[in-house]
Short mmCIF file of C-alpha atoms in Angstrom, two decimals:
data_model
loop_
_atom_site.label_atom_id
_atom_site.label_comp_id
_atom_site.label_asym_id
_atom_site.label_seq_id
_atom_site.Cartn_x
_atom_site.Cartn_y
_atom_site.Cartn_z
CA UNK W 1 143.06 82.51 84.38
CA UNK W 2 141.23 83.24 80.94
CA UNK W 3 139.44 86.10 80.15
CA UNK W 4 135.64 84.63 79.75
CA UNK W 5 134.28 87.82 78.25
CA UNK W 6 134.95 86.95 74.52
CA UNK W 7 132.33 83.98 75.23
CA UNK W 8 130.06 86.04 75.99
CA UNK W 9 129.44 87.69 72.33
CA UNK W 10 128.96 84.25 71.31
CA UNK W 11 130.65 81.31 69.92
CA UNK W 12 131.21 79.29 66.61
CA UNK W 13 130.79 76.21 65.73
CA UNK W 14 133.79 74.92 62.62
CA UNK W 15 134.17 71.66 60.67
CA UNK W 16 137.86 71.28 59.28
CA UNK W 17 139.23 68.39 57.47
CA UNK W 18 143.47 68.36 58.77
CA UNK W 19 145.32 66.13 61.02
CA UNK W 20 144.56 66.58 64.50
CA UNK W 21 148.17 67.01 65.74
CA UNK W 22 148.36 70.06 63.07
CA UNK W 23 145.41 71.69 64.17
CA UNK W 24 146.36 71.90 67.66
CA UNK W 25 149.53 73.11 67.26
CA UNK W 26 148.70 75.77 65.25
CA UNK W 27 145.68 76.90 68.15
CA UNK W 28 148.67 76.45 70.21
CA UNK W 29 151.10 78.59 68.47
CA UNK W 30 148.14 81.25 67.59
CA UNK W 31 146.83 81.35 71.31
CA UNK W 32 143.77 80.38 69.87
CA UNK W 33 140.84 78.93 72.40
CA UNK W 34 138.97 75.94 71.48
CA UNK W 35 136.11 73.96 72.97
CA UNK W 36 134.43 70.16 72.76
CA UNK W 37 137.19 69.43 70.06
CA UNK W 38 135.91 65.93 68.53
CA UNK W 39 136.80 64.03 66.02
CA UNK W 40 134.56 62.51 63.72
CA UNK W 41 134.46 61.02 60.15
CA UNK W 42 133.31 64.04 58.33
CA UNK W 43 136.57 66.02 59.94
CA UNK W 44 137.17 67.85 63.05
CA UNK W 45 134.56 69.56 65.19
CA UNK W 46 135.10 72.15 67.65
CA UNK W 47 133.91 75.69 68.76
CA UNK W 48 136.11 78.81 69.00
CA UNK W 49 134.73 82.46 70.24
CA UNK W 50 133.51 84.61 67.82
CA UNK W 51 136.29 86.39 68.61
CA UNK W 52 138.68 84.42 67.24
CA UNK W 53 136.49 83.83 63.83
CA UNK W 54 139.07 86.14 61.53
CA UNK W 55 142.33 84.28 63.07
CA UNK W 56 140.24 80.89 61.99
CA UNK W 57 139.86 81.65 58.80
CA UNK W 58 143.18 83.03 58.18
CA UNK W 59 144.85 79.83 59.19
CA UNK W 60 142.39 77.29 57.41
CA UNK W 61 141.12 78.49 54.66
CA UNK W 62 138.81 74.92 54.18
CA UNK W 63 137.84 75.78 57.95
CA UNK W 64 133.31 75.81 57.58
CA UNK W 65 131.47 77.58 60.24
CA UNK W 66 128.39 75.27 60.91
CA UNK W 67 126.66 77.53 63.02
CA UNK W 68 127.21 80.37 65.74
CA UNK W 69 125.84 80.88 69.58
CA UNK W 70 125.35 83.07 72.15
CA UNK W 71 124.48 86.72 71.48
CA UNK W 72 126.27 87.41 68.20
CA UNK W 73 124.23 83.99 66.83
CA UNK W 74 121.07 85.97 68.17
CA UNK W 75 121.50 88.71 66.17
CA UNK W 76 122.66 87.06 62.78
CA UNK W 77 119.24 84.62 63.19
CA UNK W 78 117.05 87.60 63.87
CA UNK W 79 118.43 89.71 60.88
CA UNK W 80 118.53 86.67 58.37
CA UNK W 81 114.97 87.64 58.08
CA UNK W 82 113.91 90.38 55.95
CA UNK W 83 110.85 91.42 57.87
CA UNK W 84 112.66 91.82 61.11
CA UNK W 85 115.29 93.63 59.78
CA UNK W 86 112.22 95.82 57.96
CA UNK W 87 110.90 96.51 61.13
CA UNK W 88 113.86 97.32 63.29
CA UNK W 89 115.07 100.14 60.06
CA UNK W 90 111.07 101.29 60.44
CA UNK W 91 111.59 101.83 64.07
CA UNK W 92 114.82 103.55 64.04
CA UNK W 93 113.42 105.92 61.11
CA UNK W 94 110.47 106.43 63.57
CA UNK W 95 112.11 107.62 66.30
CA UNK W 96 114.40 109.52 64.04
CA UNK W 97 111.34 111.19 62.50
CA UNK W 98 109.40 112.33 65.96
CA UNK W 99 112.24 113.25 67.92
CA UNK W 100 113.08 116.32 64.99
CA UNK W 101 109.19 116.48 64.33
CA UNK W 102 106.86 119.17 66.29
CA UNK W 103 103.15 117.73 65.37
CA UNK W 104 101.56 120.50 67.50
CA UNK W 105 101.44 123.87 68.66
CA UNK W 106 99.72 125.54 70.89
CA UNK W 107 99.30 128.87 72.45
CA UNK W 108 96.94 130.04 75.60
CA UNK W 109 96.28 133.29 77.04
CA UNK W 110 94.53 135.90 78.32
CA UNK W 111 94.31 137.92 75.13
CA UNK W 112 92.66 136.22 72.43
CA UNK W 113 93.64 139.19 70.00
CA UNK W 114 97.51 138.79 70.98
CA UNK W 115 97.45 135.36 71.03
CA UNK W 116 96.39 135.33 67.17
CA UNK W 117 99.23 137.14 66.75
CA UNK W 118 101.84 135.17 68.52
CA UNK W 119 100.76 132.25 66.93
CA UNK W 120 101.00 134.41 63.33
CA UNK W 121 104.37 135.24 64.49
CA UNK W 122 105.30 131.76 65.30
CA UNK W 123 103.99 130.80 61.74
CA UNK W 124 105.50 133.54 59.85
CA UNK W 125 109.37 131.99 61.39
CA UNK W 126 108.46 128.49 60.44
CA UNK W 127 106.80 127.38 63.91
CA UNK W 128 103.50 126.41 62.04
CA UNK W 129 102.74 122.52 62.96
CA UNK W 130 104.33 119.81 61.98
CA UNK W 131 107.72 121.25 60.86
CA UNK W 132 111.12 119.31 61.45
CA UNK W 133 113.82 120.75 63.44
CA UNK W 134 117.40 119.46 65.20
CA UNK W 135 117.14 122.80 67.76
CA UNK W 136 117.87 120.73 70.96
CA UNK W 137 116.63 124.03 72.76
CA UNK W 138 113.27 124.90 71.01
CA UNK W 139 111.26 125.99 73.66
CA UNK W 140 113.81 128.87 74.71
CA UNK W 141 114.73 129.62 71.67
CA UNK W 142 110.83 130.42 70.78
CA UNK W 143 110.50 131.94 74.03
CA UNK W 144 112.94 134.30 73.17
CA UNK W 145 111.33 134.73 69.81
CA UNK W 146 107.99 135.69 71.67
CA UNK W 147 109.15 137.67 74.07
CA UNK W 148 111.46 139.98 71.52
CA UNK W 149 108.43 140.52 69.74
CA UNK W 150 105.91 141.45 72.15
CA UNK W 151 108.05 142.89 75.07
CA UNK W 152 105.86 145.78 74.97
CA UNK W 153 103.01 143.96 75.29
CA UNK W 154 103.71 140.36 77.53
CA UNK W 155 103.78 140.39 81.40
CA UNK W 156 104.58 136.47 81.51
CA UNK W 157 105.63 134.25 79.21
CA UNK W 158 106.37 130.31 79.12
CA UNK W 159 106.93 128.09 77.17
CA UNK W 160 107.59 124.27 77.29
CA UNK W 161 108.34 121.02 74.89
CA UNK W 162 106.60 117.66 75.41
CA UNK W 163 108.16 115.07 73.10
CA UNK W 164 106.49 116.18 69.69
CA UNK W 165 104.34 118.96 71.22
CA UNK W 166 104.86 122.29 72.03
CA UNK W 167 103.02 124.52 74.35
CA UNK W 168 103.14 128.33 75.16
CA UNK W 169 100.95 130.04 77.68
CA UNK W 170 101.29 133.80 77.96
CA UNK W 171 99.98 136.74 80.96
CA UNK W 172 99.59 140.32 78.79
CA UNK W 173 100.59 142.74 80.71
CA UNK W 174 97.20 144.50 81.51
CA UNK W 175 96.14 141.21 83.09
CA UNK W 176 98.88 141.34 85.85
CA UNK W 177 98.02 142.71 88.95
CA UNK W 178 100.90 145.47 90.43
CA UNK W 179 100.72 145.07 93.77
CA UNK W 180 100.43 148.83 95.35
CA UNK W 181 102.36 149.43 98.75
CA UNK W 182 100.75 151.63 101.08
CA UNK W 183 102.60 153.62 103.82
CA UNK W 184 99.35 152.99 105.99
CA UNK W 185 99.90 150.60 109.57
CA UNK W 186 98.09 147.07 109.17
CA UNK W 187 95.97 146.69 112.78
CA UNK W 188 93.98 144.00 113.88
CA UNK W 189 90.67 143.89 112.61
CA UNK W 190 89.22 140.75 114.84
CA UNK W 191 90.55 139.25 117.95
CA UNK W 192 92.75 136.06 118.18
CA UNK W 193 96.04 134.06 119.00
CA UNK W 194 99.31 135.27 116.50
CA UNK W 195 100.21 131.77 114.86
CA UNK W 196 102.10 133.09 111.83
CA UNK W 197 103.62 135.98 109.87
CA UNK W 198 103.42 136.15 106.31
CA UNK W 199 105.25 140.11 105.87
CA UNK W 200 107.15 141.55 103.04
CA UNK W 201 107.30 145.25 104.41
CA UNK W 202 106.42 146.94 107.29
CA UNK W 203 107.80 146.07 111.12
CA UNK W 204 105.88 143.12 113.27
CA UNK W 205 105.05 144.93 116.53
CA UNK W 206 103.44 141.83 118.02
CA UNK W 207 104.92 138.39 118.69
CA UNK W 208 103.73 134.58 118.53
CA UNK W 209 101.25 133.43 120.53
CA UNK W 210 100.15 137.32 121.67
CA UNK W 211 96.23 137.53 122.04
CA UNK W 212 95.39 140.46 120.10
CA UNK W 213 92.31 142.27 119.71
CA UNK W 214 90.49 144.69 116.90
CA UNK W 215 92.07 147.94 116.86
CA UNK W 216 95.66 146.24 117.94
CA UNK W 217 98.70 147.90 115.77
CA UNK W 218 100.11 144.79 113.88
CA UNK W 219 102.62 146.12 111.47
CA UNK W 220 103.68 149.87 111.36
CA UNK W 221 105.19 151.49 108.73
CA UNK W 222 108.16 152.83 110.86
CA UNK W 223 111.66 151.48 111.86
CA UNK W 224 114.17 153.19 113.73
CA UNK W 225 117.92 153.32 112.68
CA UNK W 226 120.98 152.93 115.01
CA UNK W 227 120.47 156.37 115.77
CA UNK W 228 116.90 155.59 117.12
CA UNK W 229 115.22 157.80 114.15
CA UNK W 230 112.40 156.61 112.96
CA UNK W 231 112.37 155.61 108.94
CA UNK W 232 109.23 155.00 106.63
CA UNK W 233 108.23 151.71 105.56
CA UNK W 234 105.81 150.58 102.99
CA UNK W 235 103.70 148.00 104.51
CA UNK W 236 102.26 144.71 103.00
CA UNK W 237 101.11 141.46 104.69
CA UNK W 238 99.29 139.17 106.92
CA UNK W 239 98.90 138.26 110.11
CA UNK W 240 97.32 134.80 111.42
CA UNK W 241 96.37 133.41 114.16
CA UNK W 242 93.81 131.40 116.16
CA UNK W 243 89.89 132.83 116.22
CA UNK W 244 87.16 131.37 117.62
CA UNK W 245 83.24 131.05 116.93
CA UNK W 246 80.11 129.43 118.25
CA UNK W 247 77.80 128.81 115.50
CA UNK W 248 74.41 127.44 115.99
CA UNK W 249 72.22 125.09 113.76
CA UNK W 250 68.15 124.07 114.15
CA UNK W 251 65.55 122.28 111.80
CA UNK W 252 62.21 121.21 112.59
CA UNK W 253 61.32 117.21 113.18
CA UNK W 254 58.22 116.88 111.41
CA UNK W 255 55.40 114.72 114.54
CA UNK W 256 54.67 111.55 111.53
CA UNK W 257 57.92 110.79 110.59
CA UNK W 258 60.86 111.66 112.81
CA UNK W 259 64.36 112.44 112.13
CA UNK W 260 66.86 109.42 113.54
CA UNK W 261 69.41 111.07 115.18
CA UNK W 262 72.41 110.19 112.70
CA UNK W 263 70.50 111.95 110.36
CA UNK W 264 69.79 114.65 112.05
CA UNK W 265 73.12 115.18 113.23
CA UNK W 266 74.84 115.19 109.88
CA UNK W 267 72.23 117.23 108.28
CA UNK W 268 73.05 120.13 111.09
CA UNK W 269 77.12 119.37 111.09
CA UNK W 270 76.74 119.98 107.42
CA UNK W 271 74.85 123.37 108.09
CA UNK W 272 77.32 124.82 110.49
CA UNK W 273 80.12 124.05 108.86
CA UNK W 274 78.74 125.41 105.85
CA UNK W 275 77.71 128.96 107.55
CA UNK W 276 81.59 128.98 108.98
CA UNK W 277 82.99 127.97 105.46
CA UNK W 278 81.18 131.42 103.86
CA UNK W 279 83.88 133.51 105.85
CA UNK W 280 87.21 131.65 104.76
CA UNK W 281 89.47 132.58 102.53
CA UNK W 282 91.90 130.48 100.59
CA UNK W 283 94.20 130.32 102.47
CA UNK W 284 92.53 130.07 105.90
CA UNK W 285 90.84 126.97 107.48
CA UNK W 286 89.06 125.01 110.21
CA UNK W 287 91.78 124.07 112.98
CA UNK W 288 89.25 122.63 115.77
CA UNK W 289 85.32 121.28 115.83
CA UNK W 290 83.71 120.60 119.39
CA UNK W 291 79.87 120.24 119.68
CA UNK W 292 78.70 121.92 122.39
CA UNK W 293 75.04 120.83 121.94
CA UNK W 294 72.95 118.64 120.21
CA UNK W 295 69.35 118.26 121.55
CA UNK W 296 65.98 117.74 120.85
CA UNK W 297 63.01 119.62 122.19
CA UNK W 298 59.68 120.18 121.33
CA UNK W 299 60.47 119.23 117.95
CA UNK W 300 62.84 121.32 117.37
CA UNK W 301 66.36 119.69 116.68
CA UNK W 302 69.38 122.04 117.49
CA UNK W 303 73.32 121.73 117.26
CA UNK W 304 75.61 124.20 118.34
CA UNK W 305 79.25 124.21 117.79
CA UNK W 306 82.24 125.60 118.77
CA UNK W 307 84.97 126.33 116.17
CA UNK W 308 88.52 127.20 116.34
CA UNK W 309 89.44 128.90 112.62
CA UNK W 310 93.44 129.83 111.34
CA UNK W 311 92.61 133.30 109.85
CA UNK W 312 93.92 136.39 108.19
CA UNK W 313 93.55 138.93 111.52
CA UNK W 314 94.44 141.90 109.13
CA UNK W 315 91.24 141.37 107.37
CA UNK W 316 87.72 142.23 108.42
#
């Protein structure tokens, strides 16, 4: 079996005035393919794959190509026309031009004093916006510009490339925050259920799912060795677990024009969980909501609600 692949870059259509006998035995002889061979008063028609266009012409020299197919006839149709051809060129220069072009620059930080200066420095080694450049590795090779420059002075540094844009944020050093270990035990400071342990130093002297109350030692700042002596330990981290809360809601219904109880309901739902929301931290949250109560009397509409919280028990 053929290969079909050459017909699929295309094919050509030839007129040649010769005998038909000749002509085939020379495709024979020159294992050249031909298709719809016809004969007809202006000569022979038939169509050969592009492919075999430069073994055509060397054989016939009076061989005329009427017209070509497929792919390869695609292309030479498209880029017969000047504007087309215009306008591929403009879109290769294009992409040429922005993919070695930086348009823009910029630098953020928590110094506005340094950061006139790194962006000075930046300028003064030909980082100014737009420049051109073939560094495949800009960003780290500005990062390690930066950071050579103002080691002294930079806590973090980063720096990243977005197509034509490039953006560097920086930390100065007297922004970041040294954490400062303590050789001081971590003990409860509110009473709950241990869920989780979020410790860098220091030993956990309670276990999951222990009920633990204020006062109870939650990390100490000793471990003892094989020998059973005991070794310091700085201590740092945080202890959660389940706590629990009943908060408590009212407002008054005014006689004329009453409250409906959806109303009512949602105004108060809002109001406790806003009063429960004033003690959470980031990083803690509401696990559980059941309303005890939610009455009316003597037009006084109350809500109370009982509310299971995920908190830090380390902290007051």
């Amino acid at each position: 079996m053929r290969n079909r692949l050459p017909f699929l870059f295309g094919m050509d259509c030839w007129r040649l005035k010769i005998p038909l006998t000749f002509f085939l035995n020379q495709c024979l002889r020159q294992d050249i393919e031909v298709m719809e061979l016809k004969q007809t008063p202006e000569g022979l028609v038939f169509w050969t794959p592009v492919t075999s266009r430069r073994r055509i012409t060397g054989l016939f020299q009076d061989a005329e190509c009427l017209r070509t197919s497929g792919v390869t006839g695609f292309l030479l149709h498209q880029f017969q026309q000047p504007l087309r051809l215009f306008s591929v060129a403009l879109s290769i220069a294009l992409w040429i031009f922005y993919s070695h072009c930086i348009v823009q620059v910029s630098v953020t930080g928590t110094d506005p004093t340094l950061q006139r200066q790194i962006e000075q420095q930046l300028a003064e080694n030909g980082y100014a916006a737009p420049f051109f450049t073939a560094d495949q590795n800009l960003a780290e090779t500005i990062e390690f510009l930066i950071k050579e420059s103002f080691e002294d002075r930079l806590g973090w540094t980063e720096v990243t490339r977005t197509g034509s844009r490039i953006q560097l944020q920086f930390t100065d050093k007297e922004y970041v925050e040294t954490p400062q270990l303590t050789n001081d035990p971590i003990y409860a400071q509110k009473e709950g259920m241990v869920v989780r342990f979020d410790v860098q130093q220091g030993e956990k002297k309670v276990k999951i799912n222990q009920i633990v109350h204020p006062g109870d030692l939650l990390i100490d700042n000793e471990l003892k060795d094989a020998f059973e002596v005991p070794q310091p330990l700085y201590v740092k981290g945080k202890v959660y677990g389940y706590t629990w809360y009943t908060v408590e809601s009212s407002l008054l219904d005014a006689p004329d024009f009453p409250l409906h109880d959806a109303l009512a309901f949602f105004r108060l739902l809002m109001d406790c969980r806003s009063q429960i929301a004033e003690q959470l931290q980031e990083d803690e949250k509401i696990i559980k909501e059941n309303v005890l109560l939610f009455d009316r009397n003597a037009g006084t509409i109350t809500m109370k609600i009982h509310y299971t919280l995920l908190e830090d028990l380390t902290r007051p």
